[in-house]
Every structure is written in structure tokens, then in C-alpha cells.
Coordinates of C-alpha atoms in Angstrom, one line a residue:
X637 CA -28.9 24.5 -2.8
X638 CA -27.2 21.4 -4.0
X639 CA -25.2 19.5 -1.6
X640 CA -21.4 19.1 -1.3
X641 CA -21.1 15.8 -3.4
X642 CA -22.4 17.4 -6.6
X643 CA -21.9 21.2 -6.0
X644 CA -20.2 22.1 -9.4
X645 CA -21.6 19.5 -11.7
X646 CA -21.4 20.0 -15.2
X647 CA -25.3 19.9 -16.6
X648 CA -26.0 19.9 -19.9
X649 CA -29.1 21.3 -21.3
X650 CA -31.0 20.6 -24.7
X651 CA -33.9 21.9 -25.9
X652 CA -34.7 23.9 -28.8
X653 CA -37.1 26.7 -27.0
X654 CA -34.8 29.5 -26.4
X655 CA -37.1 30.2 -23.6
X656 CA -36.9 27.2 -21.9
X657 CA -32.7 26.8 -22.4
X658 CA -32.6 30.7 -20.6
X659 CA -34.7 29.5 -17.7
X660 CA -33.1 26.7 -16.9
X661 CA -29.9 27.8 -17.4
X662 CA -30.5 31.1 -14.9
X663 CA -32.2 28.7 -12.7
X664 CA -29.6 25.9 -12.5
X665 CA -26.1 28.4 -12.4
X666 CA -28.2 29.9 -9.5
X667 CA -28.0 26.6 -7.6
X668 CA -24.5 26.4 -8.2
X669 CA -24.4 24.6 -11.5
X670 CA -22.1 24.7 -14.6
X671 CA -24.5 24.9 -17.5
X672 CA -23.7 24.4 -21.0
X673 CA -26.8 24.3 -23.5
X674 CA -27.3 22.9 -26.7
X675 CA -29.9 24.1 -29.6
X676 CA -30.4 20.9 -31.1
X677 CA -29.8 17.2 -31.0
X678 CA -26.6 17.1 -33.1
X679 CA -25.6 20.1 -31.5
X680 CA -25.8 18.2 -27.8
X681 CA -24.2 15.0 -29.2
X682 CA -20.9 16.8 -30.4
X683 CA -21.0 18.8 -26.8
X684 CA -21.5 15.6 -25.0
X685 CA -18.6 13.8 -26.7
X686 CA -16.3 16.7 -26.3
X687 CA -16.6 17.1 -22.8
X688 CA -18.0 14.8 -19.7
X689 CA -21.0 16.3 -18.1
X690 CA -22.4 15.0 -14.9
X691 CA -26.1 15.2 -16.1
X692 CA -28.0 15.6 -19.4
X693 CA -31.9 17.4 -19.6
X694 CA -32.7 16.4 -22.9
X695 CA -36.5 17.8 -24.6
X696 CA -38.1 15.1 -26.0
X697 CA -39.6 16.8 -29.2
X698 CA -37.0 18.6 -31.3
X699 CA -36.2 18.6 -35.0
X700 CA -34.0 15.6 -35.8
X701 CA -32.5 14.3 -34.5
X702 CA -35.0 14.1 -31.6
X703 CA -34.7 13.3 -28.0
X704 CA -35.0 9.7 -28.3
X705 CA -32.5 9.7 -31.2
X706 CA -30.3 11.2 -29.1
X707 CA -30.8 9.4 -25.9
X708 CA -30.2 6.1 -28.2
X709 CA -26.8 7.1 -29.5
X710 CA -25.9 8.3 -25.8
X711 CA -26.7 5.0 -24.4
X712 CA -25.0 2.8 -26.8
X713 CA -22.0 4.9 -26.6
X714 CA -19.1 3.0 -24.7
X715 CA -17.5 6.1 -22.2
X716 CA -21.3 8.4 -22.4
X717 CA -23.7 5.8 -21.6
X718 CA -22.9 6.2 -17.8
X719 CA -23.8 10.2 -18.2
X720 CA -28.2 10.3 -16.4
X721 CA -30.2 11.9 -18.5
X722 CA -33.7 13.7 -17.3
X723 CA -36.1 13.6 -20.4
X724 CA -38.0 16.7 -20.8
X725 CA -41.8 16.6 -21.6
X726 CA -44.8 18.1 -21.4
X727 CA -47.6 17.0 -18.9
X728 CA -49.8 15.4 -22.0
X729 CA -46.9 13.4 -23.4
X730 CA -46.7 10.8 -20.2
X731 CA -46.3 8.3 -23.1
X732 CA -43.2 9.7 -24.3
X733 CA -41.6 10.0 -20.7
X734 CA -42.4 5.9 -20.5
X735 CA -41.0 5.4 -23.7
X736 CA -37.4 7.4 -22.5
X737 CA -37.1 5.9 -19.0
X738 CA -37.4 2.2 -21.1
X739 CA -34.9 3.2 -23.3
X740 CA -32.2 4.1 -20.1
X741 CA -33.0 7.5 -19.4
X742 CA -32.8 8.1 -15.3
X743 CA -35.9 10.2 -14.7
X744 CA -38.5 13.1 -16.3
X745 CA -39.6 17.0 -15.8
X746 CA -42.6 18.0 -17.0
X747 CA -43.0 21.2 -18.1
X748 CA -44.1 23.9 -17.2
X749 CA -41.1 23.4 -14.8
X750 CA -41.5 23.2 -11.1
X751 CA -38.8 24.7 -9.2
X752 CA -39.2 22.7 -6.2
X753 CA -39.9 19.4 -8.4
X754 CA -36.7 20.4 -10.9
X755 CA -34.3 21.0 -7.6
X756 CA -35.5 17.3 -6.5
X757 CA -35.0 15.9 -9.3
X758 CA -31.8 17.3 -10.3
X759 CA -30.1 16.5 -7.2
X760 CA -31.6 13.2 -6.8
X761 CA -29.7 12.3 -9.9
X762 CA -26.6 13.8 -9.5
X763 CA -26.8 12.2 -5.6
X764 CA -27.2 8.9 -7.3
X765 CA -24.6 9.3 -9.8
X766 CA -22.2 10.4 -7.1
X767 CA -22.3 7.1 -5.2
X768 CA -22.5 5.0 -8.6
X769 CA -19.1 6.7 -9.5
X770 CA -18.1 6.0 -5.8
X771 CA -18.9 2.5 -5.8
X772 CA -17.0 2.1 -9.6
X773 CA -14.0 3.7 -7.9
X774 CA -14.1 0.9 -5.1
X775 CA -14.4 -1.7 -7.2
X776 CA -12.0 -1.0 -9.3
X777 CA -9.6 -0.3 -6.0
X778 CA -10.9 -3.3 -4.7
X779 CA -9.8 -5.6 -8.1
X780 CA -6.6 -3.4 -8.3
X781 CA -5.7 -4.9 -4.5
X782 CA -6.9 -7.8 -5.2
X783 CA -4.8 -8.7 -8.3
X784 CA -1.5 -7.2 -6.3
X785 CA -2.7 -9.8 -3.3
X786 CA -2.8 -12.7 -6.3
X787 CA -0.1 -11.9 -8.2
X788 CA 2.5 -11.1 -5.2
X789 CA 1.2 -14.9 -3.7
X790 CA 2.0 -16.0 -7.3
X791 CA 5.2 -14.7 -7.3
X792 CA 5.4 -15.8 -3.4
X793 CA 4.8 -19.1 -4.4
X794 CA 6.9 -19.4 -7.9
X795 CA 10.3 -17.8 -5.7
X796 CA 9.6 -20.6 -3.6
X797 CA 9.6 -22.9 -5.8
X798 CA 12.2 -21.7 -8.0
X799 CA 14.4 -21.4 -5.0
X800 CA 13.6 -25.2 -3.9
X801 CA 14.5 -26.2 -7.5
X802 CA 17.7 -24.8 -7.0
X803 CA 18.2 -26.5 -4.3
X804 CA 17.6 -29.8 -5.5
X805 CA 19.4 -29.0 -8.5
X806 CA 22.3 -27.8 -6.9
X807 CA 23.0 -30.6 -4.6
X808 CA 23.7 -33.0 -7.4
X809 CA 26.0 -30.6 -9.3
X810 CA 28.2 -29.9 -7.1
X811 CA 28.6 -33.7 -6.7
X812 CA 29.2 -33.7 -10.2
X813 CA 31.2 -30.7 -10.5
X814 CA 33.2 -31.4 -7.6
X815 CA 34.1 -34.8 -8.8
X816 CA 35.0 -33.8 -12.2
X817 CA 38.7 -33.0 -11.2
X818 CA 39.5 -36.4 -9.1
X819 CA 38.3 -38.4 -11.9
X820 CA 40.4 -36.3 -14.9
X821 CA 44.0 -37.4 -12.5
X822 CA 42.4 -40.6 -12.2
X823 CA 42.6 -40.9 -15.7
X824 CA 45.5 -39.7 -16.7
X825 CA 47.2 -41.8 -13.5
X826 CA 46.1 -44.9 -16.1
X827 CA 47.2 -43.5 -19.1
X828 CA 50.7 -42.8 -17.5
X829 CA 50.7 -46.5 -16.9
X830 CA 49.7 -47.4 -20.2
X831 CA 52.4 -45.4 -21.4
X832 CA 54.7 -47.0 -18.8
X833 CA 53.8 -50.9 -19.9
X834 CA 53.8 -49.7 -23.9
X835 CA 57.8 -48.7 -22.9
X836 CA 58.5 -51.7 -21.0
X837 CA 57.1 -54.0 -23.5
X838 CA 57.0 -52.3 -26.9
X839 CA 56.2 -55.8 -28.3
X840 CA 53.0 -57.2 -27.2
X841 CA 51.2 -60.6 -27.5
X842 CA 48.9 -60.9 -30.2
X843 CA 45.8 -60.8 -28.6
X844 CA 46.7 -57.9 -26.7
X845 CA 47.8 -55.7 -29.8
X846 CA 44.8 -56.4 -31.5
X847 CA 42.8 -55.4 -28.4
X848 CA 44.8 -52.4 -28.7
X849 CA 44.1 -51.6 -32.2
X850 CA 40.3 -52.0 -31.8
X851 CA 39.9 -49.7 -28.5
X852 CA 42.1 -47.1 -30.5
X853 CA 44.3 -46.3 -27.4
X854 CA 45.9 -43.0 -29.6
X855 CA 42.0 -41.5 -29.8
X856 CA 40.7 -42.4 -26.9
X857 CA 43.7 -40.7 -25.1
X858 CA 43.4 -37.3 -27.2
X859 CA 39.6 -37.5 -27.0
X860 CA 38.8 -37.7 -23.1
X861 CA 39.9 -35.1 -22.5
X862 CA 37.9 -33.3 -24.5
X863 CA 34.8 -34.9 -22.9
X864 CA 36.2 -33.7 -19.4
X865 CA 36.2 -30.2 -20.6
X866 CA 33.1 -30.1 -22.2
X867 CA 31.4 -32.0 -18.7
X868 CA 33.2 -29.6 -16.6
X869 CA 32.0 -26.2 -19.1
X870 CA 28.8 -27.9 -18.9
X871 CA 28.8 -28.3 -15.0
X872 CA 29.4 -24.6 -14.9
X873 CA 26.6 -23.5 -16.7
X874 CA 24.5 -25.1 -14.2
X875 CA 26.0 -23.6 -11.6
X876 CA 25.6 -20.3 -12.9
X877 CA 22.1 -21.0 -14.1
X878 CA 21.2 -22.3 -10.7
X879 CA 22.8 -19.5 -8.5
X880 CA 20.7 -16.9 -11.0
X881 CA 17.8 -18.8 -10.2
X882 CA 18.5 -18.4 -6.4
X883 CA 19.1 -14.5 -6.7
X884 CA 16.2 -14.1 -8.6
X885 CA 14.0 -15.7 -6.2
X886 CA 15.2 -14.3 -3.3
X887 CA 12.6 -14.4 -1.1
X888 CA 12.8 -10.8 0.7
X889 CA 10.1 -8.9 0.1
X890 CA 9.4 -8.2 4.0
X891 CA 12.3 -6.3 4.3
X892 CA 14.9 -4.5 2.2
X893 CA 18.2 -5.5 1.4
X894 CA 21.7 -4.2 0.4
X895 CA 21.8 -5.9 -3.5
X896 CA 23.8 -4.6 -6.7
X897 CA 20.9 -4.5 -9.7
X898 CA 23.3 -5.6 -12.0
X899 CA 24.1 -8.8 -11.0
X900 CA 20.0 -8.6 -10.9
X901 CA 19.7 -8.0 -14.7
X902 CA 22.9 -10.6 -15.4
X903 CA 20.8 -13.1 -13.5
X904 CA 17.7 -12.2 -15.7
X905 CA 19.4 -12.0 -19.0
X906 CA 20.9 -15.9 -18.2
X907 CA 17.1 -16.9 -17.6
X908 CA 16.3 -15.6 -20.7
X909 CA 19.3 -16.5 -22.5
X910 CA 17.1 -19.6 -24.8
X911 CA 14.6 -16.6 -25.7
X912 CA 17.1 -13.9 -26.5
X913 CA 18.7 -17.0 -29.0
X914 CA 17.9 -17.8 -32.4
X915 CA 14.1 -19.0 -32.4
X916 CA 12.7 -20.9 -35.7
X917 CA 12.2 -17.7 -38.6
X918 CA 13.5 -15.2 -36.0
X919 CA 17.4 -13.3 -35.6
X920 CA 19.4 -13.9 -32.4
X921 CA 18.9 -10.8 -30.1
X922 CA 21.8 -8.9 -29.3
X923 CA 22.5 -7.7 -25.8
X924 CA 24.7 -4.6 -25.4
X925 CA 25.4 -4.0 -21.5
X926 CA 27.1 -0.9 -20.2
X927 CA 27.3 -1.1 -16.9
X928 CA 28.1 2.0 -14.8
X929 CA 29.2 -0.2 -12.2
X930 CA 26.5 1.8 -9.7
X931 CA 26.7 1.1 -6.1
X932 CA 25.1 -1.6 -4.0
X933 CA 21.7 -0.3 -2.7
X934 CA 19.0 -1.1 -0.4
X935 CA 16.2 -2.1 -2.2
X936 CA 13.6 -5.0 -2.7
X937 CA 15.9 -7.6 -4.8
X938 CA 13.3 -9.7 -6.4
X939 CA 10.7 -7.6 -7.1
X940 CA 13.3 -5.5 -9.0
X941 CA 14.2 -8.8 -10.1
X942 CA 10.7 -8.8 -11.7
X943 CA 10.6 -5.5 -13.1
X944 CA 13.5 -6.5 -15.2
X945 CA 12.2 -9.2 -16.5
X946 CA 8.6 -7.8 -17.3
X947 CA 10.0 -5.3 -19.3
X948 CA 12.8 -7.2 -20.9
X949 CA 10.4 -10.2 -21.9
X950 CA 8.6 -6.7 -23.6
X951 CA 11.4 -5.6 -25.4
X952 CA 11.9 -9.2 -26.6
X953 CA 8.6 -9.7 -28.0
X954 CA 8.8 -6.4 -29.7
X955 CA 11.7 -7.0 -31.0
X956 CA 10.3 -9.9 -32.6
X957 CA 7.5 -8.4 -34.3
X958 CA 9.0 -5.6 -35.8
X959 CA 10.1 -8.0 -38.9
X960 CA 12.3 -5.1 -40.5
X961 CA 15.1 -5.4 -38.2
X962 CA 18.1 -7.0 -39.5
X963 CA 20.1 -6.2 -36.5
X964 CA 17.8 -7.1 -33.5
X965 CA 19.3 -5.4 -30.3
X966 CA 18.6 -4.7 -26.7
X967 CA 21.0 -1.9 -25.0
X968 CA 21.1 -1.9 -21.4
X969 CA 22.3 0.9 -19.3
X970 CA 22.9 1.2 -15.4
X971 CA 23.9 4.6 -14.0
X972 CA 24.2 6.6 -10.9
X973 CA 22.0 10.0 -11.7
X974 CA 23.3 12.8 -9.6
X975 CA 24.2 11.9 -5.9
X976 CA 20.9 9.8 -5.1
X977 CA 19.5 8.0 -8.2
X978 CA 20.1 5.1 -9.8
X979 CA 18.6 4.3 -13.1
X980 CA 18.7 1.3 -15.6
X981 CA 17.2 2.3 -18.9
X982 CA 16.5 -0.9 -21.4
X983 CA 15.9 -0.1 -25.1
X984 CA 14.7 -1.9 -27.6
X985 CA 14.7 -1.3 -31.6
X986 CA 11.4 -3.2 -31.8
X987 CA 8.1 -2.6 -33.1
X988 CA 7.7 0.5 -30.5
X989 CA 4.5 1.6 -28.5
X990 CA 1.6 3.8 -31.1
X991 CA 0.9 7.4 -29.5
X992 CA -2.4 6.5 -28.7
X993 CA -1.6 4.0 -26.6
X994 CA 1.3 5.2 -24.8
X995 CA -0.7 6.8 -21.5
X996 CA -2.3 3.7 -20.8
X997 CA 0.7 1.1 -21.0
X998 CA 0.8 1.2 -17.1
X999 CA -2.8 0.6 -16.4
X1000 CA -3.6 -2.6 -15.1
X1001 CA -5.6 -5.5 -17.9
X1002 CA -4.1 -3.0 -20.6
X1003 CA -2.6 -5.4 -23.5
X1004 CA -2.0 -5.1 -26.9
X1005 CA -1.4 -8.8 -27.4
X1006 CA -3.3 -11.1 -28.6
X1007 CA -6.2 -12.7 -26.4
X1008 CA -4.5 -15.7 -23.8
X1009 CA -1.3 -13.7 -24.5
X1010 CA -1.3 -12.4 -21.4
X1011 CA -3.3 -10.3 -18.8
X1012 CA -1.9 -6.9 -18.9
X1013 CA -0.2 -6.8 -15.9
X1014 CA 3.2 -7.2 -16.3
X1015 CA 4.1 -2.9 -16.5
X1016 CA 1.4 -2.2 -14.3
X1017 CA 3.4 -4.6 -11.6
X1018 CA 6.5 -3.1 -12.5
X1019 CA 5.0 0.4 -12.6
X1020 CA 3.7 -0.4 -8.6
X1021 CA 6.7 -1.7 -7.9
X1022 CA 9.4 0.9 -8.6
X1023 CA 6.9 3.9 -8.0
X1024 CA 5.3 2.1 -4.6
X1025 CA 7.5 0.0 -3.5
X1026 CA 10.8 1.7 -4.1
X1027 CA 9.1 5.4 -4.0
X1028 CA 10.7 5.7 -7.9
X1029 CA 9.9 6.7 -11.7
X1030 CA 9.2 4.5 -14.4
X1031 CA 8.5 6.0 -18.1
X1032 CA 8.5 5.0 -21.5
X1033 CA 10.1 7.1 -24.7
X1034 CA 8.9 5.6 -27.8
X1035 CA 8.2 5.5 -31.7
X1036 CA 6.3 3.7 -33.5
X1037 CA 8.6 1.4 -36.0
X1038 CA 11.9 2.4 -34.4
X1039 CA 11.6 1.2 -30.8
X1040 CA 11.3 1.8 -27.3
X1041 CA 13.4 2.6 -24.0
X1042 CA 11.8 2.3 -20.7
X1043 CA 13.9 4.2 -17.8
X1044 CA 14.0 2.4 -14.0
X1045 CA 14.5 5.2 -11.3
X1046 CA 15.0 4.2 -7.8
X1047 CA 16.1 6.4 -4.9
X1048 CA 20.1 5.3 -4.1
X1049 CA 19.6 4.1 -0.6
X1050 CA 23.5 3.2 1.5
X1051 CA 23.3 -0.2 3.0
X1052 CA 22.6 0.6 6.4
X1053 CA 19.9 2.4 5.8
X1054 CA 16.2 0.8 6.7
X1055 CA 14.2 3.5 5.0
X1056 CA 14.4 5.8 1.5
X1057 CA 15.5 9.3 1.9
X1058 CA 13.0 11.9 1.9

């Protein structure tokens, strides 16, 4: 009998002997087997394309296409080339059996078939294909961990960073910022005693009065206080800039924290405020907030952080390629769904996502831009962080040509509280 790692595998047999097909089918469902059988080589590629089958016995000598036809297309095939295959031959054709293990098939039966020889052989195969899918799986865990590990140091190390900019930004502007007022009474303290000495002596010398006329006392007067404005407007965009940067960067990701996710997206939206503006042959983007005014949460603040602006950089760069818009838009809406959710869905009326590729926008390395574009990893993050981290949904509703919108769902979670409702 087989063993527990391939009991159930899916065997496919081709051969056109109708005798040989029945005995190895009542043979091999007798072990335990799913057997499917196939008359001919195009019959076998068409089954082996529709379905995945664990193993392949393929006769050498058939009609064409023959075996080694056959075996060629499976092994240059991109998702069927992993499938074993055990040539069939007979006993005089050891030439054959060399020529199909050269070309990638895993092993031979000669026939007459040998029942001890065929169970052997069989399960050898499927053993070894067991711990080759095993090992495939780990690596792929294993480069699934390992690009969370280097990406969350990334991020580790560009919060840090963004947070010590901040910081060495801020310092100055506050100096700035909080100078600004002294230095506007300062000034008009002088022009009150310009005023004063132009009343008192109406009359001046010469020299002075010319002086006068060349500074253009009138404009200068009307004018700085135009500059103060715009300094102090100015000052306050830096401020606002810099404290976004600091809530953004937050670094918390040990623990979770009470945090409103709108002011999260505000601080997003300011970081991308130059990209959401007019851009060389490209339309402003228009951002439509309606804000449900949800309820502060416990949550993971800058990852969320993150999400938001993976997927809005997305809808961005949608947006931009689908050339037919007139009105470019981004509509973002926060709600509180039911007594215990809180979503945020961001739409887009971009370019939208093609149903073929829809399922596999989460996987990690999956991109549709162009190469040095980017690594694919920005929705699986978000998709690990919101269904991982936060125990939430993500999803995606989309149509090609008329856009996208991509719903957050996170568990509402009363500050207080160190742990998500179960």
C-alpha cells in the first residue's frame, strides 16, 4: 500500500493498449490511487493541462504525438514541468528509456509490468515529489518571512529617520514660527514712529525727502505685511507637514495604541499632496473625504499608516494611466460597520485591475508595472498587515477602465483594550 504522504495521488496514465491502460488502472485504484487514463498523446496533454496530477506513466511508442513528443511539451511547459513522469517501455527498447530520462523524465517500467517493481517505482516518485513540493513550500515561507523581516527593518529604519527629520526640522520652525509675531509689532512699533515724525515735521530736509521717495515708504508699508503673512502661512505648512511626518512614523509597532485612522489618512494625503498636484501632461487629482468621524481605536498606527499609503500611491498611479479621465478623483470613506468594524474604503476612477489578474494582486513579487517599478510588495504588506496584524479584511472591487475601490476592515477595538475581540 502507498504511504500516508501520497495516499490519494492523482496518476495519470497514457498508453494506447487498452490492455495495458485496464491493468494498470485496476492495479493502481487498488493501491489507493486516483486514476485517470488517456488513449493517446493529445488526448493526455489536454488532460494534463486541465487538471494537476501528481504523476504521469507515459508509453513511449504511440501514434503521434508519441511519448517523447509529449514528454517535451510537458517539460517545457511553465506550471506542468514539475509533474514526474515514468516512461513506459518494453525490455528491448533500453535505448528509448535513456533517451526519456535525458530529456527530464523521473524514471522507467518495463513491460511486462512487475507488480512489485511498478509499486516501487510508483511510490518512489510520488515520495520524492512529496518532499520536492515540501521543500518549495519552505522556501517560499522562508522568502515570504524573510521579505516581512527586510521590509518591516526598512520601514523600522525610514520611521526613524523620518521621525529624526522632524525633529531637526521642527526645532528651527518653531524658532521661526514663534518669532514671526514679535517681529510684525516690532515693525509696526517703527512705522507708528514714522508716522509720528512725518506729523511732527511734515516738511523735511531735502536729503531726507528724497531718501524718502527712493525707499517708497507708502509701498514698503502696504507691502510687509504681506511678506509677514505669507512667512507666517508658510511657517504653518511646515508645521503641519512636520507633525504628519511624526504621526506617520510613529514608531509603535511593539505594542498597540489608541489612534483615530483619520487623522492617519490626513497625514498621508499631506505627504502626498506634490503627487496628488498637477504633474507635467497629467490633471490635478481630486480628493473627496467623507469622514464618518469613527471612533479612536487600538490598533498599530503606522503600519496602518502604511497601508494607506500603499494603496493610495496605487490609486494614484492608476489614475494616471487611465488617460480618458477628465475628472481624475480619489473618494475616501471612513465608517463604523455595525457595532465592531471600522472600515475605510479608497476608490479610484483609474485604469482598474483586468479579471485575470485580480486573485493574485495580494501575492507577494506580483506587479503589473514596469520592471524597476517596484517589487510587488506594497498590497501584499498591506494585505499582512490588516489581515495579520490587525486580525481584518482587505478586498478589491474592480473594472477594468472604470476604476477600483479597495475596502480596509479592522476589528473596532476601545482604548483600554490590549487585545482584539474574539
Amino acid at each position: 500500500m502507498s504511504t500516508p504522504a501520497v495516499q490519494g495521488a492523482s496518476i495519470l496514465v497514457v498508453d494506447d493498449s487498452r490492455t495495458n491502460r485496464e491493468v494498470l488502472s485496476q492495479y493502481l485504484t487498488q493501491e489507493g490511487y486516483q486514476v485517470y487514463t488517456a488513449i493517446n498523446g493529445q488526448q493526455a496533454l489536454e488532460l494534463a493541462d486541465a487538471d494537476r496530477h501528481d504523476l504521469i506513466l507515459l508509453d513511449v511508442v504511440m501514434p503521434k504525438p508519441d511519448g517523447y513528443e509529449v514528454l517535451s511539451h510537458l517539460k517545457s511547459h511553465a506550471t506542468l514541468r514539475h509533474i514526474p513522469v515514468i516512461m513506459i517501455s518494453a525490455l528491448d527498447q533500453l535505448d528509448s528509456v535513456v533517451k526519456g530520462i535525458e530529456m527530464g523524465a523521473e524514471d522507467y517500467l518495463p513491460k511486462p509490468f512487475n507488480p512489485v517493481l511498478l509499486r516501487a517505482r510508483i511510490g518512489a516518485c510520488l515520495e520524492k515529489k512529496h518532499l520536492r513540493d515540501q521543500e518549495m513550500h519552505y522556501v517560499t515561507e522562508l522568502k515570504r518571512t524573510q521579505t516581512k523581516l527586510i521590509q518591516s527593518e526598512k520601514m523600522s529604519s525610514l520611521g526613524q529617520m523620518v521621525a529624526g527629520l522632524a525633529h531637526e526640522v521642527n526645532n528651527p520652525i518653531n524658532f521661526i514660527y514663534g518669532n514671526l509675531k514679535p517681529a510684525q509689532e516690532y515693525i509696526q512699533d517703527l512705522l507708528t514712529i514714522i508716522h509720528s515724525y512725518q506729523t511732527s515735521y511734515p516738511t523735511p530736509k531735502a536729503e531726507l525727502q528724497d531718501l524718502l521717495e527712493d525707499l517708497e515708504i507708502d509701498f514698503i508699508e502696504e507691502d510687509i505685511f504681506k511678506i509677514m503673512k505669507s512667512m507666517r502661512v508658510g511657517a504653518e505648512r511646515i508645521r503641519d507637514l512636520v507633525l504628519s511626518l511624526r504621526n506617520f512614523s510613529r514608531l509603535d509597532e511593539a505594542e498597540m495604541k489608541p489612534a483615530h485612522l483619520e487623522e492617519g489618512i490626513d497625514s498621508t494625503l499631506l505627504i502626498l499632496r506634490h503627487q496628488l498636484g498637477e504633474q507635467n501632461d497629467y490633471l490635478p487629482i481630486e480628493v473627496i473625504k467623507d469622514y464618518g468621524q469613527v471612533p479612536e481605536t487600538m490598533c498599530y498606527p503606522s503600519q496602518l499608516n502604511q497601508v494607506f499609503m500603499n494603496i493610495l500611491n496605487n490609486a494614484i498611479d492608476a489614475v494616471r494611466e487611465n488617460g480618458a479621465v477628465t475628472n481624475p478623483q480619489i473618494h475616501i470613506k471612513t465608517l463604523l460597520h455595525g457595532d465592531d468594524k471600522i472600515r475605510v474604503k479608497i476608490t479610484d476612477n483609474g485604469c482598474g485591475v483586468a479579471d485575470g489578474i485580480k486573485s493574485q494582486i495580494f501575492d507577494p513579487f506580483f506587479t503589473t508595472k514596469p520592471v524597476g517599478s517596484g517589487q510587488g510588495l506594497g498590497l501584499s504588506i498591506c494585505y499582512q498587515i490588516v489581515v495579520d496584524k490587525h486580525q481584518g479584511r482587505l478586498w478589491c472591487r474592480s473594472k477594468p477602465g472604470q476604476g477600483s475601490e479597495f475596502t480596509i476592515e479592522i476589528p473596532y477595538c476601545s482604548p483600554g483594550q490590549e487585545e482584539y475581540p474574539h
